[in-house]
Short mmCIF file of C-alpha atoms in Angstrom, two decimals:
data_model
loop_
_atom_site.label_atom_id
_atom_site.label_comp_id
_atom_site.label_asym_id
_atom_site.label_seq_id
_atom_site.Cartn_x
_atom_site.Cartn_y
_atom_site.Cartn_z
CA UNK G 270 -0.01 0.08 -0.05
CA UNK G 271 1.65 3.43 -0.82
CA UNK G 272 1.66 6.30 1.59
CA UNK G 273 -0.72 7.98 -0.15
CA UNK G 274 -3.94 5.16 0.32
CA UNK G 275 -2.63 4.60 3.54
CA UNK G 276 -2.96 8.66 5.16
CA UNK G 277 -6.42 8.57 3.28
CA UNK G 278 -7.57 5.55 4.90
CA UNK G 279 -6.70 7.36 7.86
CA UNK G 280 -8.20 10.02 7.55
CA UNK G 281 -11.15 8.51 6.08
CA UNK G 282 -11.35 6.64 9.19
CA UNK G 283 -10.53 9.60 12.10
CA UNK G 284 -12.82 11.88 10.19
CA UNK G 285 -15.55 9.10 11.39
CA UNK G 286 -14.70 8.58 14.61
CA UNK G 287 -14.39 12.58 15.05
CA UNK G 288 -17.47 12.91 13.54
CA UNK G 289 -19.46 10.26 15.89
CA UNK G 290 -18.25 11.67 18.89
CA UNK G 291 -19.04 15.44 17.94
CA UNK G 292 -22.39 13.98 16.93
CA UNK G 293 -23.12 12.57 19.79
CA UNK G 294 -21.43 15.80 22.34
CA UNK G 295 -24.52 17.97 21.12
CA UNK G 296 -27.26 15.45 20.94
CA UNK G 297 -26.18 14.85 24.99
CA UNK G 298 -26.57 19.10 25.34
CA UNK G 299 -30.10 19.18 23.87
CA UNK G 300 -32.05 20.23 26.27
CA UNK G 301 -35.40 18.38 26.89
CA UNK G 302 -38.54 21.08 26.33
CA UNK G 303 -40.99 22.34 29.01
CA UNK G 304 -43.46 20.74 26.94
CA UNK G 305 -42.52 16.70 27.94
CA UNK G 306 -44.99 16.16 25.05
CA UNK G 307 -43.67 18.42 21.92
CA UNK G 308 -42.87 16.25 18.66
CA UNK G 309 -41.34 16.32 15.78
CA UNK G 310 -43.95 16.39 13.69
CA UNK G 311 -42.76 12.51 11.75
CA UNK G 312 -45.65 11.04 12.01
CA UNK G 313 -45.69 7.57 10.54
CA UNK G 314 -49.05 4.69 11.52
CA UNK G 315 -50.70 6.59 14.19
CA UNK G 316 -47.10 7.34 15.82
CA UNK G 317 -45.64 10.36 16.91
CA UNK G 318 -41.78 11.08 17.19
CA UNK G 319 -41.36 12.71 20.73
CA UNK G 320 -38.08 15.76 20.81
CA UNK G 321 -36.14 14.51 23.36
CA UNK G 322 -32.95 13.71 23.90
CA UNK G 323 -31.25 9.88 23.81
CA UNK G 324 -31.02 8.59 26.92
CA UNK G 325 -27.83 9.61 29.57
CA UNK G 326 -27.04 5.10 29.46
CA UNK G 327 -27.38 5.50 25.38
CA UNK G 328 -25.25 7.86 25.24
CA UNK G 329 -22.88 6.18 27.18
CA UNK G 330 -22.62 3.22 25.43
CA UNK G 331 -21.87 4.95 22.25
CA UNK G 332 -19.00 6.07 23.99
CA UNK G 333 -17.84 2.89 24.77
CA UNK G 334 -17.99 1.76 21.33
CA UNK G 335 -15.66 5.02 20.10
CA UNK G 336 -13.64 4.27 23.08
CA UNK G 337 -13.52 0.74 21.69
CA UNK G 338 -12.97 1.39 18.53
CA UNK G 339 -9.96 3.61 19.28
CA UNK G 340 -7.97 0.59 21.32
CA UNK G 341 -8.62 -1.83 18.75
CA UNK G 342 -7.15 0.55 16.23
CA UNK G 343 -4.31 1.60 18.18
CA UNK G 344 -3.66 -2.39 19.50
CA UNK G 345 -4.29 -4.28 15.82
CA UNK G 346 -3.80 -2.94 11.71
CA UNK G 347 -6.52 -1.16 10.55
CA UNK G 348 -5.09 2.14 10.10
CA UNK G 349 -3.39 2.37 6.89
CA UNK G 350 0.03 0.90 6.76
CA UNK G 351 -0.07 0.82 10.46
CA UNK G 352 0.26 -2.30 11.91
CA UNK G 353 -0.88 -1.82 15.38
CA UNK G 354 0.96 -1.89 18.89
CA UNK G 355 0.61 -6.13 19.35
CA UNK G 356 1.84 -6.66 15.67
CA UNK G 357 -0.28 -8.79 14.91
CA UNK G 358 -1.22 -10.28 12.31
CA UNK G 359 -3.33 -13.13 10.16
CA UNK G 360 -0.36 -14.25 8.46
CA UNK G 361 1.81 -14.58 12.19
CA UNK G 362 -1.39 -16.10 13.31
CA UNK G 363 -1.81 -18.58 11.13
CA UNK G 364 1.90 -19.52 11.58
CA UNK G 365 1.49 -19.78 14.19
CA UNK G 366 -1.36 -22.51 15.29
CA UNK G 367 0.33 -24.03 12.46
CA UNK G 368 3.30 -24.62 14.20
CA UNK G 369 1.27 -25.78 17.53
CA UNK G 370 0.02 -28.23 15.49
CA UNK G 371 2.95 -29.39 13.89
CA UNK G 372 4.11 -29.84 17.23
CA UNK G 373 1.73 -31.55 17.96
CA UNK G 374 1.11 -33.63 15.25
CA UNK G 375 4.65 -34.10 13.29
CA UNK G 376 5.54 -36.93 15.30
CA UNK G 377 2.76 -39.51 13.94
CA UNK G 378 3.89 -37.88 10.30
CA UNK G 379 7.16 -38.63 10.71
CA UNK G 380 6.58 -42.06 11.59
CA UNK G 381 4.28 -42.82 8.80
CA UNK G 382 6.12 -41.05 6.56
CA UNK G 383 9.17 -44.03 6.38
CA UNK G 384 6.04 -46.23 5.37
CA UNK G 385 5.66 -46.85 2.04
CA UNK G 386 2.37 -46.14 0.64
CA UNK G 387 1.25 -50.21 -0.08
CA UNK G 388 1.96 -50.37 3.75
CA UNK G 389 -0.08 -47.60 4.38
CA UNK G 390 -2.80 -49.28 3.32
CA UNK G 391 -2.76 -51.45 6.36
CA UNK G 392 -2.91 -48.34 8.75
CA UNK G 393 -6.30 -47.10 9.73
CA UNK G 394 -4.92 -43.93 10.83
CA UNK G 395 -2.63 -43.46 8.37
CA UNK G 396 -5.46 -43.20 5.99
CA UNK G 397 -7.70 -41.35 8.14
CA UNK G 398 -5.14 -38.68 8.61
CA UNK G 399 -4.77 -38.32 4.91
CA UNK G 400 -8.30 -38.17 4.28
CA UNK G 401 -8.16 -35.57 6.58
CA UNK G 402 -5.37 -33.35 5.34
CA UNK G 403 -7.38 -34.41 1.48
CA UNK G 404 -11.00 -33.09 2.95
CA UNK G 405 -9.23 -29.88 3.79
CA UNK G 406 -7.33 -28.98 0.99
CA UNK G 407 -8.78 -30.96 -1.71
CA UNK G 408 -11.84 -30.82 -1.76
CA UNK G 409 -12.75 -27.61 -3.44
CA UNK G 410 -12.02 -29.10 -6.85
CA UNK G 411 -12.25 -32.80 -6.17
CA UNK G 412 -14.91 -33.00 -3.69
CA UNK G 413 -15.00 -34.32 -0.33
CA UNK G 414 -15.78 -38.20 -1.42
CA UNK G 415 -12.88 -37.30 -3.82
CA UNK G 416 -15.30 -38.13 -6.80
CA UNK G 417 -14.42 -34.73 -8.22
CA UNK G 418 -17.20 -32.75 -11.28
CA UNK G 419 -17.00 -32.10 -15.05
CA UNK G 420 -12.85 -30.57 -15.25
CA UNK G 421 -11.60 -32.77 -12.13
CA UNK G 422 -10.95 -36.00 -11.76
CA UNK G 423 -12.53 -38.64 -10.08
CA UNK G 424 -9.82 -40.62 -8.19
CA UNK G 425 -11.49 -43.58 -6.63
CA UNK G 426 -11.88 -45.42 -10.05
CA UNK G 427 -8.74 -46.13 -11.84
CA UNK G 428 -8.62 -43.65 -14.26
CA UNK G 429 -5.65 -42.47 -14.48
CA UNK G 430 -3.94 -39.41 -16.57
CA UNK G 431 -0.85 -39.12 -15.53
CA UNK G 432 -0.43 -42.69 -13.93
CA UNK G 433 -1.69 -44.47 -10.55
CA UNK G 434 0.90 -45.96 -9.19
CA UNK G 435 2.64 -44.48 -5.73
CA UNK G 436 5.07 -42.77 -7.40
CA UNK G 437 3.25 -41.16 -9.81
CA UNK G 438 0.52 -39.99 -7.23
CA UNK G 439 2.78 -38.17 -5.00
CA UNK G 440 4.28 -36.16 -8.06
CA UNK G 441 1.16 -35.17 -9.46
CA UNK G 442 0.66 -33.92 -5.65
CA UNK G 443 4.06 -32.57 -4.79
CA UNK G 444 4.72 -30.57 -8.28
CA UNK G 445 0.90 -30.48 -9.62
CA UNK G 446 0.27 -30.78 -13.67
CA UNK G 447 -0.43 -28.91 -17.15
CA UNK G 448 -2.65 -30.12 -19.28
CA UNK G 449 -3.79 -28.63 -22.47
CA UNK G 450 -5.58 -30.43 -25.23
CA UNK G 451 -5.33 -28.13 -28.30
CA UNK G 452 -8.83 -25.81 -29.87
CA UNK G 453 -9.18 -27.64 -33.48
CA UNK G 454 -12.28 -25.65 -34.45
CA UNK G 455 -10.50 -23.78 -36.52
CA UNK G 456 -8.00 -26.30 -37.95
CA UNK G 457 -10.75 -28.99 -38.59
CA UNK G 458 -13.86 -27.52 -39.65
CA UNK G 459 -17.47 -29.02 -38.92
CA UNK G 460 -17.06 -31.68 -41.22
CA UNK G 461 -13.77 -33.19 -40.29
CA UNK G 462 -14.72 -32.52 -36.12
CA UNK G 463 -17.98 -34.16 -36.59
CA UNK G 464 -16.43 -36.78 -38.66
CA UNK G 465 -13.59 -37.36 -36.01
CA UNK G 466 -15.90 -37.52 -33.38
CA UNK G 467 -17.93 -39.72 -34.57
CA UNK G 468 -15.33 -42.27 -34.83
CA UNK G 469 -14.05 -41.66 -31.52
CA UNK G 470 -17.24 -42.80 -30.17
CA UNK G 471 -16.93 -45.62 -32.03
CA UNK G 472 -14.50 -47.56 -30.34
CA UNK G 473 -15.56 -46.57 -26.93
CA UNK G 474 -15.73 -49.75 -25.10
CA UNK G 475 -19.05 -48.90 -24.28
CA UNK G 476 -21.81 -48.80 -27.65
CA UNK G 477 -22.56 -45.35 -28.20
CA UNK G 478 -24.72 -43.92 -30.61
CA UNK G 479 -23.02 -42.73 -33.68
CA UNK G 480 -22.42 -42.19 -37.90
CA UNK G 481 -21.42 -45.13 -39.67
CA UNK G 482 -20.76 -43.28 -42.31
CA UNK G 483 -17.92 -40.98 -40.53
CA UNK G 484 -16.55 -43.05 -39.06
CA UNK G 485 -14.00 -43.40 -41.71
CA UNK G 486 -13.28 -40.09 -42.52
CA UNK G 487 -13.13 -39.90 -38.71
CA UNK G 488 -10.55 -42.90 -38.45
CA UNK G 489 -8.16 -40.62 -40.99
CA UNK G 490 -8.24 -37.32 -39.19
CA UNK G 491 -7.76 -39.05 -36.28
CA UNK G 492 -4.65 -40.71 -37.63
CA UNK G 493 -3.48 -37.19 -38.79
CA UNK G 494 -4.48 -35.12 -35.83
CA UNK G 495 -4.85 -36.46 -33.34
CA UNK G 496 -3.27 -40.10 -32.28
CA UNK G 497 0.61 -38.17 -31.45
CA UNK G 498 -0.97 -37.78 -28.63
CA UNK G 499 -3.98 -40.22 -27.39
CA UNK G 500 -1.45 -43.18 -29.53
CA UNK G 501 -3.34 -44.75 -32.15
CA UNK G 502 -5.40 -47.50 -30.53
CA UNK G 503 -6.91 -44.24 -28.32
CA UNK G 504 -5.67 -45.69 -24.94
CA UNK G 505 -4.06 -42.03 -24.36
CA UNK G 506 -1.22 -41.56 -22.96
CA UNK G 507 0.05 -41.12 -19.66
CA UNK G 508 3.04 -39.75 -20.07
CA UNK G 509 2.09 -36.91 -21.85
CA UNK G 510 -1.32 -36.16 -19.64
CA UNK G 511 -3.70 -37.34 -22.58
CA UNK G 512 -6.73 -39.66 -21.41
CA UNK G 513 -8.24 -42.74 -23.37
CA UNK G 514 -10.66 -42.33 -25.34
CA UNK G 515 -11.87 -45.97 -25.67
CA UNK G 516 -13.50 -46.22 -22.08
CA UNK G 517 -16.34 -44.00 -20.80
CA UNK G 518 -14.42 -41.66 -18.40
CA UNK G 519 -15.14 -38.09 -19.92
CA UNK G 520 -13.07 -35.83 -17.98
CA UNK G 521 -14.90 -33.02 -20.28
CA UNK G 522 -18.63 -33.94 -20.09
CA UNK G 523 -19.71 -37.44 -22.67
CA UNK G 524 -22.77 -35.91 -24.07
CA UNK G 525 -21.39 -35.65 -27.88
CA UNK G 526 -22.18 -32.38 -27.42
CA UNK G 527 -19.51 -31.83 -25.00
CA UNK G 528 -16.97 -34.34 -26.62
CA UNK G 529 -17.76 -32.12 -29.24
CA UNK G 530 -16.80 -28.50 -27.86
CA UNK G 531 -13.47 -30.18 -26.57
CA UNK G 532 -12.60 -30.86 -29.70
CA UNK G 533 -13.67 -27.68 -30.68
CA UNK G 534 -12.33 -25.11 -28.10
CA UNK G 535 -9.46 -27.09 -26.17
CA UNK G 536 -8.89 -27.49 -22.56
CA UNK G 537 -6.83 -26.11 -20.49
CA UNK G 538 -6.60 -27.83 -16.80
CA UNK G 539 -3.91 -27.48 -13.72
CA UNK G 540 -3.04 -29.22 -10.76
CA UNK G 541 -1.35 -26.76 -8.48
CA UNK G 542 1.68 -28.14 -6.77
CA UNK G 543 1.40 -28.45 -3.20
CA UNK G 544 4.73 -29.68 -1.87
CA UNK G 545 5.02 -26.28 -0.52
CA UNK G 546 1.41 -25.96 0.75
CA UNK G 547 1.69 -29.47 2.67
CA UNK G 548 5.09 -30.68 2.70
CA UNK G 549 6.47 -34.23 1.95
CA UNK G 550 5.30 -35.70 5.31
CA UNK G 551 1.56 -34.45 4.55
CA UNK G 552 1.60 -35.83 1.16
CA UNK G 553 2.40 -38.95 1.69
CA UNK G 554 -0.45 -39.23 3.49
CA UNK G 555 -2.67 -38.10 1.41
CA UNK G 556 -0.59 -40.23 -1.38
CA UNK G 557 -2.13 -43.33 0.60
CA UNK G 558 -5.27 -41.77 1.24
CA UNK G 559 -5.84 -41.08 -2.47
CA UNK G 560 -4.12 -44.92 -3.34
CA UNK G 561 -6.79 -46.51 -1.23
CA UNK G 562 -9.31 -45.11 -3.15
CA UNK G 563 -8.45 -46.60 -6.33
CA UNK G 564 -7.44 -49.85 -4.70
CA UNK G 565 -10.92 -50.10 -2.83
CA UNK G 566 -12.17 -50.05 -6.46
CA UNK G 567 -10.16 -52.33 -8.20
CA UNK G 568 -11.48 -54.49 -5.46
CA UNK G 569 -14.66 -54.25 -5.67
CA UNK G 570 -14.30 -55.27 -9.49
CA UNK G 571 -12.65 -58.27 -8.94
CA UNK G 572 -15.20 -59.39 -6.86
#
């Protein structure tokens, strides 16, 4: 904040406080009229407003609020760049609370950080801690149940864009991911765009309604523009973050319109890195929890 805006804010606050004090002061000095039933002339719904000074207890309460505001602004931030004599800030409070939490929980984090992700699957306490961290950090995108939504991957299935091994999951959380699907609308034109769409639908493992007359043309378009990322058999490429187009899991929506819009306009996806937010030990626990979700799904599939 510049000195100008700091001074501007201070001036506005001081003027308001002084103005409130003067208003109360002159109101206090107003004397009651000889006629106790004198009114101001304001009438609403049959109710007349009497012309009397405010009760003393009411004035005292207002004065207390003014004194409180002055004391608060001396102790805490509020007057422009002045930080208050206590030096409080939301950052310092956050760091203090985090230090207390680390003092309490770091021994547990350290205990589990030396164990492999696979072995942590047999540690209910570790998975519960990972779930708690996930719920506080990751729910905004992936949901509290980790099932994601349009544009945000479901972490409970076995469809992994960047790989589902413990190492892949840890890397994704630690370093983040940046994915981009270029827009092909202008390059392909409407005819080729529709053709490649129906070719992809025809190759899907789940039977999808498609135009058979466009499949061959769509295959040529796919091999020319799409296979370099999604592979020749549409199974994707985890090294590039190119999703599998053969299953019926669609990150950006699986309706014909939504798939077509994805090809036409492209998409940009970003998974922020969390190494500075969570740290290595917490990431280890979150990765163990996320890995457990897909293992549960795998177990259910086998049954």
